[in-house]
mmCIF file of C-alpha atoms in Angstrom:
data_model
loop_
_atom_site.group_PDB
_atom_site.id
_atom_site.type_symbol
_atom_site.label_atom_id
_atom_site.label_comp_id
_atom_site.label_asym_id
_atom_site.label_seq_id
_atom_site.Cartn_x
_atom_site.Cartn_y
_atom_site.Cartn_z
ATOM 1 C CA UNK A 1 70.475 -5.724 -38.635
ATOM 2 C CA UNK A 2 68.884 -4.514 -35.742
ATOM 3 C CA UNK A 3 68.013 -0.706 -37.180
ATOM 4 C CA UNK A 4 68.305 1.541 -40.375
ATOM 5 C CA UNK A 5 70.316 5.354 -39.786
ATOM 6 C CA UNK A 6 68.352 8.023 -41.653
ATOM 7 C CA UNK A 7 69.427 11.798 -42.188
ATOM 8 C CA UNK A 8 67.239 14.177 -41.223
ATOM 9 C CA UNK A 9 66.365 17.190 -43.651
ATOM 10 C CA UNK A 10 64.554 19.997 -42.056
ATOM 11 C CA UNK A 11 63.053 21.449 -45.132
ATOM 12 C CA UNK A 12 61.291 24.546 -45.228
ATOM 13 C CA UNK A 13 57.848 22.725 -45.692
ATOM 14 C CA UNK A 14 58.120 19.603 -44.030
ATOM 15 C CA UNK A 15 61.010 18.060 -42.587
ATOM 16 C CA UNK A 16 61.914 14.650 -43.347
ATOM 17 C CA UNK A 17 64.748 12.133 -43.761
ATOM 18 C CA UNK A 18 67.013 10.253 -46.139
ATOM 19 C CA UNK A 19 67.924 6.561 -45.840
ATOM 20 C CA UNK A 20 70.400 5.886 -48.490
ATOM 21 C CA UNK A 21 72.109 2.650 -47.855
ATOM 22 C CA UNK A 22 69.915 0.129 -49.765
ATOM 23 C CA UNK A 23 70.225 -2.743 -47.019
ATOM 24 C CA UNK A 24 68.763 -0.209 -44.498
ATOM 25 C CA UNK A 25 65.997 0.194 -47.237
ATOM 26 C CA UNK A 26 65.580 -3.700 -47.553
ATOM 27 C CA UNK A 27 65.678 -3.833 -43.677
ATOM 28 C CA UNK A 28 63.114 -0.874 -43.197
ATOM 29 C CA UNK A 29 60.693 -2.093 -46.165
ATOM 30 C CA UNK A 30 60.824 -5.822 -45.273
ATOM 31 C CA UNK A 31 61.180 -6.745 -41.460
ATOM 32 C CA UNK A 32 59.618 -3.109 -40.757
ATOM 33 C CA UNK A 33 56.916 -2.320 -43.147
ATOM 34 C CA UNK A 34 58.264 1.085 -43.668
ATOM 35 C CA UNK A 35 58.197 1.880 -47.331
ATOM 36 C CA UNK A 36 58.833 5.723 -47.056
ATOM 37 C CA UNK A 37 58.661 6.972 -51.003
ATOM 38 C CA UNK A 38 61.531 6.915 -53.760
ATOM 39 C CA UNK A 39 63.587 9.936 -53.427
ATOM 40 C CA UNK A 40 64.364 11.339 -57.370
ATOM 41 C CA UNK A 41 66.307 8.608 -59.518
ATOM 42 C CA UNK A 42 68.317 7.675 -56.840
ATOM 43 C CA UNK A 43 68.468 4.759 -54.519
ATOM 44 C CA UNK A 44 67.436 6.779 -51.342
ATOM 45 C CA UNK A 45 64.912 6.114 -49.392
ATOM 46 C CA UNK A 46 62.623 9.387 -48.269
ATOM 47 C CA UNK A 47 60.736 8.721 -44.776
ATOM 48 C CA UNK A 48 58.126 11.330 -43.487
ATOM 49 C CA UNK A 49 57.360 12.083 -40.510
ATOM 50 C CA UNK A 50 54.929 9.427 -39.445
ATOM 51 C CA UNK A 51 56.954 7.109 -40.996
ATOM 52 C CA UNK A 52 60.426 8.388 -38.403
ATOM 53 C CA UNK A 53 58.354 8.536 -35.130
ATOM 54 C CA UNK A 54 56.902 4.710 -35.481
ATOM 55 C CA UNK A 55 60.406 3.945 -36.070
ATOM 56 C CA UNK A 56 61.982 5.816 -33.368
ATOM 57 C CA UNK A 57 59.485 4.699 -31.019
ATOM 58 C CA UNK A 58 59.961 1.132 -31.977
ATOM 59 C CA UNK A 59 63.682 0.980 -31.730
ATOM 60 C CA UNK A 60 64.695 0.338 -35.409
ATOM 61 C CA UNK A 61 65.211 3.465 -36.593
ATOM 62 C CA UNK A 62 67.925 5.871 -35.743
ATOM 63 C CA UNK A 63 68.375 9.810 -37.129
ATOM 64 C CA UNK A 64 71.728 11.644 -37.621
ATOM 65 C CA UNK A 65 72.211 15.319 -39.536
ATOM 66 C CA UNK A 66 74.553 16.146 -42.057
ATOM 67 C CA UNK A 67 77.763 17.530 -40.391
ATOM 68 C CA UNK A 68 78.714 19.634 -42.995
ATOM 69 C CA UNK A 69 75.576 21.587 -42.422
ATOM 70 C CA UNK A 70 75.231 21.742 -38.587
ATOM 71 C CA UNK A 71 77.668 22.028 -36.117
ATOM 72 C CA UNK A 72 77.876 18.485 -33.950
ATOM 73 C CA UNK A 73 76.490 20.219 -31.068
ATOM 74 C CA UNK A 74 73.200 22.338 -33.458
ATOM 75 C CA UNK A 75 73.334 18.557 -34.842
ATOM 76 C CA UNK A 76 72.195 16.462 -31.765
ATOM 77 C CA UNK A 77 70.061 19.168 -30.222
ATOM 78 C CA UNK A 78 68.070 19.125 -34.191
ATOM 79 C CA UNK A 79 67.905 15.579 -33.408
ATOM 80 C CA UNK A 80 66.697 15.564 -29.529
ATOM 81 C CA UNK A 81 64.355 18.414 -30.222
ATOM 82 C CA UNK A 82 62.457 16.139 -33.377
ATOM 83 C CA UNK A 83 62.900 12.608 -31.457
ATOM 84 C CA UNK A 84 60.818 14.296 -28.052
ATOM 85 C CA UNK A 85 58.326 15.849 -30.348
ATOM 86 C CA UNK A 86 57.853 12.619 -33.189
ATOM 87 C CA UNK A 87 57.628 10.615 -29.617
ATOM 88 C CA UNK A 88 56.570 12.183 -26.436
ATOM 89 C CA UNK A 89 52.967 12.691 -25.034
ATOM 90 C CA UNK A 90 51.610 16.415 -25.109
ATOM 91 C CA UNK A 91 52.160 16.798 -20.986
ATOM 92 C CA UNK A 92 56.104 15.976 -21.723
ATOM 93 C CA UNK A 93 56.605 18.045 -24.459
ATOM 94 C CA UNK A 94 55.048 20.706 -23.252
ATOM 95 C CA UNK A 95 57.019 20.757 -19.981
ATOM 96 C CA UNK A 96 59.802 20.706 -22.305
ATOM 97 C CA UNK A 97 61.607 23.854 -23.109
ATOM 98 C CA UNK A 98 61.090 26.308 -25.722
ATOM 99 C CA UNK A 99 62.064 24.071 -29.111
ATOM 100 C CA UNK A 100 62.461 25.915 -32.490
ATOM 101 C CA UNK A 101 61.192 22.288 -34.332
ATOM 102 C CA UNK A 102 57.717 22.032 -33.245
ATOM 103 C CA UNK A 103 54.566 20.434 -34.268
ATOM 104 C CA UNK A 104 51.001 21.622 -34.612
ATOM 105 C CA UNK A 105 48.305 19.594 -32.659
ATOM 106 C CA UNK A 106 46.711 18.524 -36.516
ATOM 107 C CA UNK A 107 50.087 16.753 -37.030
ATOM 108 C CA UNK A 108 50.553 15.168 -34.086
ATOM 109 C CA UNK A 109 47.316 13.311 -34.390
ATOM 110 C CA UNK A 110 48.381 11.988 -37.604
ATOM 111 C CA UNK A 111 51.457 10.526 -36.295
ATOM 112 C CA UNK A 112 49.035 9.140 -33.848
ATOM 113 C CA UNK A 113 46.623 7.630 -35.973
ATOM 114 C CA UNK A 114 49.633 6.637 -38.371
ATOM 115 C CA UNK A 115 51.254 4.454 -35.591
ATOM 116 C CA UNK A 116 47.939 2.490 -33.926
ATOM 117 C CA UNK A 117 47.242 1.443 -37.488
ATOM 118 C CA UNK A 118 50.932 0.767 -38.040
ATOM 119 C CA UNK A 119 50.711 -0.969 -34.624
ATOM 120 C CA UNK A 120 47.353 -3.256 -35.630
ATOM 121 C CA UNK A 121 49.737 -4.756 -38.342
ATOM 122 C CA UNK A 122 48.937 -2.512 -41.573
ATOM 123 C CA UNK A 123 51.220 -1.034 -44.245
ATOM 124 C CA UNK A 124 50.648 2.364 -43.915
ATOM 125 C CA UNK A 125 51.325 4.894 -46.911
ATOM 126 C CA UNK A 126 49.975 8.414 -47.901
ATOM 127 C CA UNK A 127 46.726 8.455 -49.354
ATOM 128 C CA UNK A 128 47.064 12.376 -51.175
ATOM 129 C CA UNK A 129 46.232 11.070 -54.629
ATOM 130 C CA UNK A 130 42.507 10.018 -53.643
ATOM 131 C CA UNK A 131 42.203 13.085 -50.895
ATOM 132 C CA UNK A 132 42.970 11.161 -47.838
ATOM 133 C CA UNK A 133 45.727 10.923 -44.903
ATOM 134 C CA UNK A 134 46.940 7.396 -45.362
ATOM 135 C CA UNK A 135 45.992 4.293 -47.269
ATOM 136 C CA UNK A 136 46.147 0.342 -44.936
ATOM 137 C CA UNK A 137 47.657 -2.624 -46.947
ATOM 138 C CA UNK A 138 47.600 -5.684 -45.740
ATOM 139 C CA UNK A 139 50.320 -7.008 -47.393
ATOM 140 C CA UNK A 140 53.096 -5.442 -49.626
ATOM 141 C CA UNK A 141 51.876 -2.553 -51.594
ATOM 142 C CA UNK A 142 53.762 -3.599 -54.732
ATOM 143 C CA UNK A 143 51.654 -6.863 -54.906
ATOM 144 C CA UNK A 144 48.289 -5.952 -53.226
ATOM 145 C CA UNK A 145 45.588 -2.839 -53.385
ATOM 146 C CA UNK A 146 45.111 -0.805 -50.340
ATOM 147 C CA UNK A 147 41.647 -1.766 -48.259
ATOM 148 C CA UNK A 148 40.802 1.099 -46.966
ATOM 149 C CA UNK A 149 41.126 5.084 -47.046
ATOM 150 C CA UNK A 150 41.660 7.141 -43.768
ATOM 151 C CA UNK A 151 40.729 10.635 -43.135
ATOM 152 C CA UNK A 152 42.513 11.912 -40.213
ATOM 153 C CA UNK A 153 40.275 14.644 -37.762
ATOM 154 C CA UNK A 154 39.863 16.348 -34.716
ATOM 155 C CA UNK A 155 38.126 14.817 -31.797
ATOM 156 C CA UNK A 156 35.750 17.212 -31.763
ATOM 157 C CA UNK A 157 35.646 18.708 -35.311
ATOM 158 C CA UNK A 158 32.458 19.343 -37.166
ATOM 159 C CA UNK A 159 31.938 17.599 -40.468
ATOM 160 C CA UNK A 160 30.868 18.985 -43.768
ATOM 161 C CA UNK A 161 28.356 16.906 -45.051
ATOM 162 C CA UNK A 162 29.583 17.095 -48.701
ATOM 163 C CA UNK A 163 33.145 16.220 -47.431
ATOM 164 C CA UNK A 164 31.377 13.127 -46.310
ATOM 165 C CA UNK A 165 29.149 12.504 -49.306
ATOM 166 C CA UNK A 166 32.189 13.102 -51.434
ATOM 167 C CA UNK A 167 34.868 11.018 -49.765
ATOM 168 C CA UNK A 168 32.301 7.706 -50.052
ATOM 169 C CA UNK A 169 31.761 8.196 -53.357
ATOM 170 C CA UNK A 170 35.606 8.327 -53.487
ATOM 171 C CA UNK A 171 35.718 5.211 -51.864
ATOM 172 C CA UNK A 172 33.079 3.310 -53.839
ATOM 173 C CA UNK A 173 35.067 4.097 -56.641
ATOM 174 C CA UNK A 174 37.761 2.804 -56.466
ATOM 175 C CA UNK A 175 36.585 -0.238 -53.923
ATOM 176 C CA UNK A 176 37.999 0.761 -50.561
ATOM 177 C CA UNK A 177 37.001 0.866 -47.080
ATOM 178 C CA UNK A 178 36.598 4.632 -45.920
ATOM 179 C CA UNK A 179 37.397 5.059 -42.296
ATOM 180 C CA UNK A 180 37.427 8.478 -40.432
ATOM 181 C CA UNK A 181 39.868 8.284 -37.464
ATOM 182 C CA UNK A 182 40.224 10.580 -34.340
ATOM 183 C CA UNK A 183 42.238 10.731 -31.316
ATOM 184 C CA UNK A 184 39.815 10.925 -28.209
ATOM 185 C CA UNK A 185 41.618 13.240 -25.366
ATOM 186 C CA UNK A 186 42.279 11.241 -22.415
ATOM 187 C CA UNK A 187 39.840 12.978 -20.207
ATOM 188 C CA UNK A 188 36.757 12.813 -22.665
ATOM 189 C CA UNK A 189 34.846 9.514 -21.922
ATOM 190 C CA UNK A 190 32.153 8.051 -24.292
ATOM 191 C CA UNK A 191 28.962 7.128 -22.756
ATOM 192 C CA UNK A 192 26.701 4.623 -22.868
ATOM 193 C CA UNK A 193 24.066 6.759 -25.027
ATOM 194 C CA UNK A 194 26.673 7.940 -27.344
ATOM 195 C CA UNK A 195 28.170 4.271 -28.152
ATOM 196 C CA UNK A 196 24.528 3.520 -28.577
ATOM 197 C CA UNK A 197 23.865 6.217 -30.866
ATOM 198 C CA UNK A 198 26.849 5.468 -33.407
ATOM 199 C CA UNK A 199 25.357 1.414 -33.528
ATOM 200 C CA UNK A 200 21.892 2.747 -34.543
ATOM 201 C CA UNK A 201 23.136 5.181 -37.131
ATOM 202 C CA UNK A 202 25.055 2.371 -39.157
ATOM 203 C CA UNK A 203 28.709 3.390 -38.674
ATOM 204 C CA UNK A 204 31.155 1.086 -37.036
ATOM 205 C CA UNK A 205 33.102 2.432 -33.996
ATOM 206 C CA UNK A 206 36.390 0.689 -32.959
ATOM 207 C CA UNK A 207 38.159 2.399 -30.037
ATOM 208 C CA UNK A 208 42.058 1.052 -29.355
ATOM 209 C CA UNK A 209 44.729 2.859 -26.894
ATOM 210 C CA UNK A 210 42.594 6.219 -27.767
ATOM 211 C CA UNK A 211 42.231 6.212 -31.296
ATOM 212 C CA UNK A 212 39.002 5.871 -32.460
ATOM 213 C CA UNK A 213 37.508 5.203 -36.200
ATOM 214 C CA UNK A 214 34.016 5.511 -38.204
ATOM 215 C CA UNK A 215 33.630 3.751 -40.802
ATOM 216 C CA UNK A 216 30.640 4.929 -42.925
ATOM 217 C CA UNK A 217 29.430 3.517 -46.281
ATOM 218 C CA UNK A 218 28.007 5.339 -49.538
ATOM 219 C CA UNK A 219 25.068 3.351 -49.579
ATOM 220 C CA UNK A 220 23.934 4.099 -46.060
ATOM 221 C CA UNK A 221 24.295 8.114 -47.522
ATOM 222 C CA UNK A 222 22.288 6.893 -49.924
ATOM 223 C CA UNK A 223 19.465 5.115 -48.077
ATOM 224 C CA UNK A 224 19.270 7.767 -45.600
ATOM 225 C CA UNK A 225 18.975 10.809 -48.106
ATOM 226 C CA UNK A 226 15.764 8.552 -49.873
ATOM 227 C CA UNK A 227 14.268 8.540 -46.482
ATOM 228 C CA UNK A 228 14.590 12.597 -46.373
ATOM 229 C CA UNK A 229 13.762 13.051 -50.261
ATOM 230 C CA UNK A 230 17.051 14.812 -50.400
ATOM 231 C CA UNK A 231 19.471 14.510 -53.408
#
């Protein structure tokens, strides 16, 4: 099997897609390390968005709509429109035309992130239930914990420093790595001072094909508010 055929549901919230022959879920869990989420008691497969753009990127996943709902013509455009924006850089898109299935600039840096750690050789899944974007496995989820928690954000976003204190402590909980990742706009250039900068504060910067993440520890919170007599 070379690739699995999904069928695309564009809910009112979030669009996603159904696999629902099981050998396309063996083939997308197993040789892909797609693991989507169960959909209800059935057998079906549910894939998010993240999940559907590595896939069509990659080659091994396919979409389709349900005929009885769209026309075969409002069919392939649904598809078209959702492959060019799961897939395309912002310069194509936007010279695009004017597509009723868009995304916002938030989400497309999570499909972003999503696919360089998919692409570094992760299992990626959602990481709601402890606050976070996505959770990184390396190996099957059903047989090993996740080793890290990622918070997705803007390049140039401002950070609460509670959000910060608070996701650590998440972290130490429950024994995970907690990395914050970013995609850096291709004209904005780190230099020399900044790299420095992040080494002498403690946090670990790793930059790959314009994704960048900081990793940052709850005990270097905690050394650094003794130094300042803060609590």
């Amino acid at each position: 099997m070379n690739y699995a055929v999904a069928t695309v549901v564009p809910d009112a919230e979030a669009t996603y897609a159904l696999v629902n022959d099981p050998q396309h879920v063996a083939f997308l869990q197993k040789q892909c390390r797609i693991y989507g989420s169960p959909e209800g008691t059935t057998t079906a497969l549910r894939l998010a968005l993240e999940e559907m753009a590595v896939g069509i990127a990659k080659g091994f996943l396919r979409l389709e709509t349900t005929v009885t709902v769209y026309g075969d013509y409002e069919g392939k455009r649904l598809v078209e429109e959702i492959t060019l924006q799961l897939t395309s850089d912002k310069k194509r898109r936007e010279a695009g035309d004017t597509f009723a299935w868009t995304l916002s600039p938030q989400r497309h840096d999570r499909l972003r992130v999503f696919r360089d750690l998919w692409e570094r050789g992760y299992v990626v899944t959602f990481g709601s239930k402890f606050g976070a974007d996505f959770l990184i496995y390396k190996d099957d989820p059903k047989r090993a914990h996740a080793v890290a928690l990622i918070v997705v954000k803007g390049f140039e976003e401002e950070f609460a420093r509670l959000d910060v204190v608070s996701f650590c402590r998440v972290a130490k909980m429950v024994k995970k790595k907690l990395m914050f990742a970013c995609v850096q706009p291709s004209d904005a250039d780190k230099n020399d001072d900044e790299k420095g900068d992040s080494k002498d504060s403690g946090s670990t910067e790793v930059a790959a094909d314009k994704v960048v993440y900081i990793s940052l520890t709850h005990a270097l919170l905690v050394s650094r508010q003794e130094e300042t007599g803060e609590e």
